[in-house]
Amino acid sequence: MKSLLIEPDRHPKDHPGQERSYTLGPLQAGPPCCDPQTLLSIKNLSLSYGSTPALKNVSLDIYQGCITALIGPSGCGKTSFLSALNRLTDMIPTCNVSGDIHFHGINIHDPKQDVLNLRRNIGMIFQKPLPFPVSIRRNIELPLREHGIDNPTESDAIVQQVLSDVGLWAEVKDRLNAPAQALSGGQQQRLCIARALALKPQVLLMDEPCSALDPISSAVVEDLIQRLRGRYTIVIVTHNLAQAKRIANYAGFFWVSDRAGCLIEFGQCKQIFESPQHELTAAYVNGSRG
Amino acid sequence: MFLSQTDKHLSLWLRLCTLISATILALIIMFLLAESWPLLKHGVLTQFISDESWHPAQRLYNILPMLSATLLSTLGALTLATPLGIASAMFNRYYAPSFLASGYRRIIELMAGIPSVVYGLWGLTTLAPVINLWHPPGVSLLCAILVLAMMILPTIALTADSALGAIPVVFHQTAAALALSRWGTIRHVLLPLAKSSIGAGIMLATGRAIGETMAVLMVAGNVVQQPDSLFDSVRTLTANIALEMAYAMGDHRAALFVSGLALMLMIILLAGLAEINKRSS
Amino acid sequence: MLKNRLATLLIWLSVILISAVFVVLVLDLVRHGWAELSLAYLVDAPLDAGRGGGIGPIMVSTGLILALTISVAAPLSLATAVFLTEFSSKNSVFSGIIKRSLDVLASVPSIVFGLFGNAFFCVYLGLGFSILSGGLTLACMVLPILIRTFSEGLRAAPDEYRLAAAALGLNRAAALRHFLLPTATPALIAGLMLAIGRAIAETAALIFTSGYVDRMPDSLMDSGRALSIHIYDLSMNVAGGDSHANSAALILISLLFMINTLSSKLAYHWMHKRITCL
Ligand SMILES: Nc1ncnc2c1ncn2[C@@H]1O[C@H](COP(=O)(O)OP(=O)(O)OP(=O)(O)O)[C@@H](O)[C@H]1O
Ligand SMILES: [Mg+2]
C-alpha cells in the first residue's frame, strides 16, 4: 500500500493529457491482458431460487487484469451470476448454487474457505450507489477497521489514496466528515468503488455501475473503470452495449432459454461484437432482439 | 446461511436469549396450572359454574357471576367504543381540516396513554357520583362500561385511523370519478377495504377490556351478583383476583388461579380469532 | 344526500363528545390535584397512610422498579429481536413458534402477570414481596412490546446495507454494530419509551409482587409501593385520600406526558446526529 502513496498535487503532471474536472491518481500497471491467465474459473454453474432455476450450466473463465463484460436481457441471471462469485448468494436463504468456482485454483465452496476473506478479495459494486449512512471518511474506514487496519495514520493514508484513485479526493477533501449521502449519485458511486478498492481486492464485480447515473457521471465512472484495468480484474454487467464494446477485453452473452439463464457465447470482445458465432448473439448485439 | 466464527458465537448467545423470551409464556401457563391444581385435580370443572355462589370460606366457587360481569362490561364498552372510535378515525381522515386532524389525533394518543388507575380514579370521583344522582349506588355496571369504553376507544380509533390511511389513493380517485358523495365513498368503498384491519383493532380492544383490572375494580362496586340492570354493582373476574389475592389461601388461592386460567383461555381464543381474521383477508 | 348530512353531523358530534370528555377528565385531575402539589410533596414521606406528607419514597420505589424492568427486559429483547430479524430465516419453524408465543404474551392481561409474578418470583424463587419481584414481573410484561418495536426498527434498515456490508467482507456482527443498530436507534428509543410508559402506568401486576409498603426501600429485596398503587390505595382504601390521590395522578400523567414528548424529541435528535456527525 505504501508504494502506491502519492502526493495529491503530483498527478496532473503524470497524466498531462487527462486533466478533467476531477483528479485521478496514477495507477500501477498490472500484468498485460494479451497474455491471459485464468483467475476465476467457473464450471457448470447452476443457480436456483427455491425451485425456480435462474442459471443453468454456465462455464467460463475470467482472466487476470482484464475487463470482462456480461451482457444480456433483463432477468437472464447476470446479477445472480455475479453474486455467486463472491458467495453473496449465501445471504439469500432460498438460493441454491451448484457447480464449481475456482479462485486462484481453490474451490470457493470449500468448507474451509474463509468467506469474509473471499469477499474481501472479490469486491462488488451495486447498481444503486450504496454508501452507508455515515460520513465519507467512515465509509472507507469502517471496513478497513473490521479487517484489522485500525492505525489512524495508515487508514488516513488509505482513505486519501483510494479517494484519489477514483478521482474524488479533490472534490471531497474538505468535507471528509460530511455525510456520504449528501454526495451526488456519481460521487456516491465513486465513493463505493473507493470503499471497495481500500480493501485491496483482486477482482471487482460491477453490477450495472453506471445505469443509475446521468450521462456525465456515467462517463466519469466509465473512465475510472478503464484506468482500473490491469491492476484489477473486472467483471462488469452492463445494458449499454456501446459501453461494453468500448471498455471490455472479453464479453459474455447471457440469454434466457427454458426459463433459466444460460451463457450463449463467450469470447474476445471484438469477436463477440464483430463476428458473433451464434445467431442470438448476432441479433442481440445488432439490436434486433432483447 | 453462512456465518463467520464471530457470528456463530453471537448467534448462539442470541438463540439462548430468544429461548428465554419464548419460555415466559410457557412458564406463565405452567404456573397458572400448577397453582390451580389443588382444585383441578378433582376433575370436576363444573363446580365453577354449578356451585350455589362464590363463598370461598364455605368452599363454594361459582365464578359465573364474575364471568358474566366481565363479558357484559366488555360487550357494553365495545358497543359504545366501536362506533365512536371508527367515527374518530373517519373524522381524522376525511372530515377534519388538517389543523384539527393532528390536534384531535394527539388527544386520542394522550387518552391512550392515560393509565388505567387514573381512569378508575376519575370514574370513582366524577362519574360515579353523577350516576348516583340518577340511580344509586353509582358504582355500577354502567359506570364500568363507560370507563372501559373510554379506555378502549383510543385503541379502536388509532388502528382504524391507520387502516384507513393505508388505503391507496386510487380508490378515492375512482370513487370521485363516479361522483359518489363523501359518505357514499366511505360507506361503500373505503370502509369495506379497511374492514379486516378495523376488525383486528376491535379484537385488540376486546382483549384489553376483558383483561382490564384497576379501572373496573374502582368503579364497578364489586358486589358478587348477577346484575339485573345497568345500575347494579358487579364484580369482574379480574377485580375478584385483585381483591382476594391478598388473603387467599389453599383452595381459595387455587380458585383465583382458575379464574386467571379462564382469562388466559379467553385471550388465547381471541388470538385465534384474530389469526383467522388475518388469514381470511 | 340526507344520509351524507346525517353522517357528517354524527361524526362531528362524536368527536365533540370525546374531546369534551377528555377535557373534563384533565380539568378534574388538575382541579382536584393542584392544591397539594409542591416540591416538598415530591420528596417528603407520606404521613397518615398518605392523607398527608408527600410521595418521596414512592417515587424512589417507582424509579427502582422501572430501572430494574428496563435493565432486564431491554438486553433480552434486543437479543431476541436481533436473532429474529438477522439470524433466522423468515419461514423457519423455530422463529414462527417464538413469534406466535410473543404475540399471545403481548395480550396477556396484567392481572395474570400479577398472578404469575406472585407464584413464580415471590413464592417459587423465594423473592417475596419485593421491588425485585415487581421489576422482574414488569420485565416479562414489557418484553413483547420491546421485541416488537426493536424488530420493526431493525427491519426498517434497508436490505441493501446488509448486502453492501457483506460484499465488503464484513461479518454480521460488524454490520449490526456499524449500520443496522445505528439506523434502528430511533426505533429502539421509541420502543424503550413505550415500555417505560407501560411499566410506569402498571398497577395490577404490582399489587401482589412489589407490594404496598410505603417506606423508603433499603434494598431491592424490600417491598416498595409504586406510584400507581399509591393512587389506587388512596382512592379505594383510605377515606379522605382523594385529593392526594389526584395529586399523585397528576404527577403520574405529567411523567407519562414527559416520557412521550421526550421520546419523540430524542428520536428526532438522534436521527439528525447520526447522519451528520458519525
Ligand atoms: N432474491 C430472489 N428471489 C427469487 N428470485 C430471484 C431473486 N433474485 C433474482 N431472482 C430471479 O432470478 C432471475 C434472474 O435474476 P437476476 O437479477 O440475476 O437477473 P439480471 O440478469 O441481473 O436482470 P437485470 O438485468 O434486470 O438486473 C429472475 O427471473 C429473477 O426473478
Ligand atoms: Mg441485475
PDB file of N, CA and C in Angstrom, chain A residues 88 91 116 119 124 126 128 130-135 138 142-143 146-147 177 179 181 195-196 199, chain C residues 89 160-172 174 177-179 183 274-278:
ATOM      1  N   LEU A  88     -22.151 -13.995  -2.293  1.00  0.00           N
ATOM      2  CA  LEU A  88     -23.172 -13.131  -1.716  1.00  0.00           C
ATOM      3  C   LEU A  88     -24.519 -13.840  -1.749  1.00  0.00           C
ATOM      4  N   MET A  91     -26.414 -14.970   1.326  1.00  0.00           N
ATOM      5  CA  MET A  91     -27.289 -14.099   2.106  1.00  0.00           C
ATOM      6  C   MET A  91     -28.763 -14.367   1.802  1.00  0.00           C
ATOM      7  N   LEU A 116     -15.417 -14.380   4.410  1.00  0.00           N
ATOM      8  CA  LEU A 116     -15.175 -12.945   4.575  1.00  0.00           C
ATOM      9  C   LEU A 116     -13.924 -12.538   3.809  1.00  0.00           C
ATOM     10  N   ARG A 119     -14.672 -12.441   0.113  1.00  0.00           N
ATOM     11  CA  ARG A 119     -15.383 -11.225  -0.284  1.00  0.00           C
ATOM     12  C   ARG A 119     -14.465 -10.023  -0.250  1.00  0.00           C
ATOM     13  N   MET A 124     -17.474  -5.921  -4.676  1.00  0.00           N
ATOM     14  CA  MET A 124     -18.652  -5.802  -5.538  1.00  0.00           C
ATOM     15  C   MET A 124     -19.199  -4.386  -5.498  1.00  0.00           C
ATOM     16  N   PHE A 126     -22.613  -2.180  -6.608  1.00  0.00           N
ATOM     17  CA  PHE A 126     -24.004  -2.426  -6.963  1.00  0.00           C
ATOM     18  C   PHE A 126     -24.532  -1.359  -7.922  1.00  0.00           C
ATOM     19  N   LYS A 128     -27.247   0.468  -7.630  1.00  0.00           N
ATOM     20  CA  LYS A 128     -27.582   1.690  -6.909  1.00  0.00           C
ATOM     21  C   LYS A 128     -26.405   2.012  -6.002  1.00  0.00           C
ATOM     22  N   LEU A 130     -24.454   2.673  -2.885  1.00  0.00           N
ATOM     23  CA  LEU A 130     -24.918   2.328  -1.544  1.00  0.00           C
ATOM     24  C   LEU A 130     -23.949   2.773  -0.468  1.00  0.00           C
ATOM     25  N   PRO A 131     -23.719   4.084  -0.338  1.00  0.00           N
ATOM     26  CA  PRO A 131     -22.875   4.483   0.787  1.00  0.00           C
ATOM     27  C   PRO A 131     -23.631   4.233   2.086  1.00  0.00           C
ATOM     28  N   PHE A 132     -22.915   3.878   3.142  1.00  0.00           N
ATOM     29  CA  PHE A 132     -23.573   3.707   4.435  1.00  0.00           C
ATOM     30  C   PHE A 132     -23.959   5.069   4.986  1.00  0.00           C
ATOM     31  N   PRO A 133     -24.935   5.132   5.853  1.00  0.00           N
ATOM     32  CA  PRO A 133     -25.411   6.438   6.338  1.00  0.00           C
ATOM     33  C   PRO A 133     -24.454   7.028   7.360  1.00  0.00           C
ATOM     34  N   VAL A 134     -23.203   7.108   7.035  1.00  0.00           N
ATOM     35  CA  VAL A 134     -22.219   7.720   7.926  1.00  0.00           C
ATOM     36  C   VAL A 134     -21.386   8.680   7.076  1.00  0.00           C
ATOM     37  N   SER A 135     -20.321   9.246   7.649  1.00  0.00           N
ATOM     38  CA  SER A 135     -19.553  10.232   6.894  1.00  0.00           C
ATOM     39  C   SER A 135     -18.747   9.559   5.783  1.00  0.00           C
ATOM     40  N   ARG A 138     -15.777   7.706   7.233  1.00  0.00           N
ATOM     41  CA  ARG A 138     -16.139   6.472   7.938  1.00  0.00           C
ATOM     42  C   ARG A 138     -16.533   5.359   6.985  1.00  0.00           C
ATOM     43  N   LEU A 142     -14.534   2.151   8.125  1.00  0.00           N
ATOM     44  CA  LEU A 142     -15.197   1.046   8.833  1.00  0.00           C
ATOM     45  C   LEU A 142     -14.783  -0.326   8.326  1.00  0.00           C
ATOM     46  N   PRO A 143     -14.875  -0.569   7.003  1.00  0.00           N
ATOM     47  CA  PRO A 143     -14.448  -1.884   6.528  1.00  0.00           C
ATOM     48  C   PRO A 143     -12.972  -2.140   6.810  1.00  0.00           C
ATOM     49  N   GLU A 146     -12.609  -3.246  10.314  1.00  0.00           N
ATOM     50  CA  GLU A 146     -13.078  -4.611  10.534  1.00  0.00           C
ATOM     51  C   GLU A 146     -12.077  -5.625  10.013  1.00  0.00           C
ATOM     52  N   HIS A 147     -11.234  -5.195   9.050  1.00  0.00           N
ATOM     53  CA  HIS A 147     -10.247  -6.132   8.539  1.00  0.00           C
ATOM     54  C   HIS A 147      -8.886  -5.891   9.181  1.00  0.00           C
ATOM     55  N   ASN A 177     -15.814  14.648   6.635  1.00  0.00           N
ATOM     56  CA  ASN A 177     -16.709  14.263   7.731  1.00  0.00           C
ATOM     57  C   ASN A 177     -18.169  14.548   7.429  1.00  0.00           C
ATOM     58  N   PRO A 179     -21.801  13.868   5.688  1.00  0.00           N
ATOM     59  CA  PRO A 179     -22.484  12.601   5.409  1.00  0.00           C
ATOM     60  C   PRO A 179     -22.326  12.192   3.954  1.00  0.00           C
ATOM     61  N   GLN A 181     -24.229  10.524   2.197  1.00  0.00           N
ATOM     62  CA  GLN A 181     -25.440  10.548   1.395  1.00  0.00           C
ATOM     63  C   GLN A 181     -25.738  11.922   0.823  1.00  0.00           C
ATOM     64  N   ARG A 195     -14.350   2.618  -1.689  1.00  0.00           N
ATOM     65  CA  ARG A 195     -14.507   1.794  -0.490  1.00  0.00           C
ATOM     66  C   ARG A 195     -14.097   0.354  -0.779  1.00  0.00           C
ATOM     67  N   ALA A 196     -14.480  -0.117  -1.958  1.00  0.00           N
ATOM     68  CA  ALA A 196     -14.097  -1.478  -2.315  1.00  0.00           C
ATOM     69  C   ALA A 196     -12.590  -1.564  -2.556  1.00  0.00           C
ATOM     70  N   LEU A 199      -9.918  -2.136   0.304  1.00  0.00           N
ATOM     71  CA  LEU A 199      -9.638  -3.467   0.845  1.00  0.00           C
ATOM     72  C   LEU A 199      -8.658  -4.224  -0.041  1.00  0.00           C
TER      73      LEU A 199
ATOM     74  N   SER C  89     -34.135 -17.391   9.327  1.00  0.00           N
ATOM     75  CA  SER C  89     -34.848 -17.101   8.092  1.00  0.00           C
ATOM     76  C   SER C  89     -36.329 -16.937   8.417  1.00  0.00           C
ATOM     77  N   GLU C 160     -30.242  -3.557   1.470  1.00  0.00           N
ATOM     78  CA  GLU C 160     -29.045  -3.242   0.682  1.00  0.00           C
ATOM     79  C   GLU C 160     -27.835  -3.024   1.581  1.00  0.00           C
ATOM     80  N   TYR C 161     -28.058  -2.449   2.758  1.00  0.00           N
ATOM     81  CA  TYR C 161     -26.917  -2.258   3.669  1.00  0.00           C
ATOM     82  C   TYR C 161     -26.313  -3.602   4.040  1.00  0.00           C
ATOM     83  N   ARG C 162     -27.199  -4.570   4.267  1.00  0.00           N
ATOM     84  CA  ARG C 162     -26.691  -5.894   4.644  1.00  0.00           C
ATOM     85  C   ARG C 162     -25.859  -6.467   3.505  1.00  0.00           C
ATOM     86  N   LEU C 163     -26.377  -6.326   2.268  1.00  0.00           N
ATOM     87  CA  LEU C 163     -25.651  -6.839   1.109  1.00  0.00           C
ATOM     88  C   LEU C 163     -24.333  -6.112   0.930  1.00  0.00           C
ATOM     89  N   ALA C 164     -24.391  -4.770   0.990  1.00  0.00           N
ATOM     90  CA  ALA C 164     -23.180  -3.988   0.766  1.00  0.00           C
ATOM     91  C   ALA C 164     -22.140  -4.326   1.819  1.00  0.00           C
ATOM     92  N   ALA C 165     -22.582  -4.498   3.059  1.00  0.00           N
ATOM     93  CA  ALA C 165     -21.640  -4.833   4.122  1.00  0.00           C
ATOM     94  C   ALA C 165     -21.024  -6.210   3.857  1.00  0.00           C
ATOM     95  N   ALA C 166     -21.862  -7.159   3.437  1.00  0.00           N
ATOM     96  CA  ALA C 166     -21.335  -8.494   3.160  1.00  0.00           C
ATOM     97  C   ALA C 166     -20.350  -8.451   2.000  1.00  0.00           C
ATOM     98  N   ALA C 167     -20.660  -7.630   0.981  1.00  0.00           N
ATOM     99  CA  ALA C 167     -19.778  -7.548  -0.178  1.00  0.00           C
ATOM    100  C   ALA C 167     -18.419  -6.978   0.200  1.00  0.00           C
ATOM    101  N   LEU C 168     -18.348  -6.241   1.307  1.00  0.00           N
ATOM    102  CA  LEU C 168     -17.064  -5.717   1.769  1.00  0.00           C
ATOM    103  C   LEU C 168     -16.393  -6.692   2.726  1.00  0.00           C
ATOM    104  N   GLY C 169     -16.947  -7.880   2.835  1.00  0.00           N
ATOM    105  CA  GLY C 169     -16.342  -8.872   3.705  1.00  0.00           C
ATOM    106  C   GLY C 169     -16.557  -8.609   5.174  1.00  0.00           C
ATOM    107  N   LEU C 170     -17.604  -7.835   5.525  1.00  0.00           N
ATOM    108  CA  LEU C 170     -17.885  -7.621   6.948  1.00  0.00           C
ATOM    109  C   LEU C 170     -18.767  -8.754   7.442  1.00  0.00           C
ATOM    110  N   ASN C 171     -18.563  -9.168   8.685  1.00  0.00           N
ATOM    111  CA  ASN C 171     -19.466 -10.185   9.214  1.00  0.00           C
ATOM    112  C   ASN C 171     -20.733  -9.527   9.746  1.00  0.00           C
ATOM    113  N   ARG C 172     -21.696 -10.360  10.117  1.00  0.00           N
ATOM    114  CA  ARG C 172     -22.974  -9.817  10.534  1.00  0.00           C
ATOM    115  C   ARG C 172     -22.864  -8.969  11.791  1.00  0.00           C
ATOM    116  N   ALA C 174     -20.427  -7.055  12.646  1.00  0.00           N
ATOM    117  CA  ALA C 174     -19.947  -5.723  12.292  1.00  0.00           C
ATOM    118  C   ALA C 174     -21.043  -4.919  11.621  1.00  0.00           C
ATOM    119  N   ARG C 177     -23.317  -3.670  14.293  1.00  0.00           N
ATOM    120  CA  ARG C 177     -22.781  -2.628  15.152  1.00  0.00           C
ATOM    121  C   ARG C 177     -22.683  -1.301  14.406  1.00  0.00           C
ATOM    122  N   HIS C 178     -22.237  -1.370  13.158  1.00  0.00           N
ATOM    123  CA  HIS C 178     -21.944  -0.120  12.474  1.00  0.00           C
ATOM    124  C   HIS C 178     -23.127   0.476  11.727  1.00  0.00           C
ATOM    125  N   PHE C 179     -23.996  -0.359  11.163  1.00  0.00           N
ATOM    126  CA  PHE C 179     -25.050   0.218  10.332  1.00  0.00           C
ATOM    127  C   PHE C 179     -26.441  -0.088  10.823  1.00  0.00           C
ATOM    128  N   THR C 183     -28.934   2.659  12.537  1.00  0.00           N
ATOM    129  CA  THR C 183     -30.120   3.026  11.758  1.00  0.00           C
ATOM    130  C   THR C 183     -31.381   2.804  12.578  1.00  0.00           C
ATOM    131  N   ARG C 274     -27.008  11.216  13.863  1.00  0.00           N
ATOM    132  CA  ARG C 274     -26.428  10.050  13.242  1.00  0.00           C
ATOM    133  C   ARG C 274     -25.967  10.377  11.835  1.00  0.00           C
ATOM    134  N   ILE C 275     -26.782  11.155  11.118  1.00  0.00           N
ATOM    135  CA  ILE C 275     -26.450  11.401   9.729  1.00  0.00           C
ATOM    136  C   ILE C 275     -25.317  12.411   9.614  1.00  0.00           C
ATOM    137  N   THR C 276     -25.278  13.386  10.498  1.00  0.00           N
ATOM    138  CA  THR C 276     -24.278  14.433  10.306  1.00  0.00           C
ATOM    139  C   THR C 276     -22.928  14.143  10.951  1.00  0.00           C
ATOM    140  N   CYS C 277     -22.899  13.513  12.115  1.00  0.00           N
ATOM    141  CA  CYS C 277     -21.637  13.514  12.866  1.00  0.00           C
ATOM    142  C   CYS C 277     -20.901  12.189  12.935  1.00  0.00           C
ATOM    143  N   LEU C 278     -21.566  11.107  12.611  1.00  0.00           N
ATOM    144  CA  LEU C 278     -20.926   9.830  12.915  1.00  0.00           C
ATOM    145  C   LEU C 278     -19.669   9.627  12.086  1.00  0.00           C
TER     146      LEU C 278
END
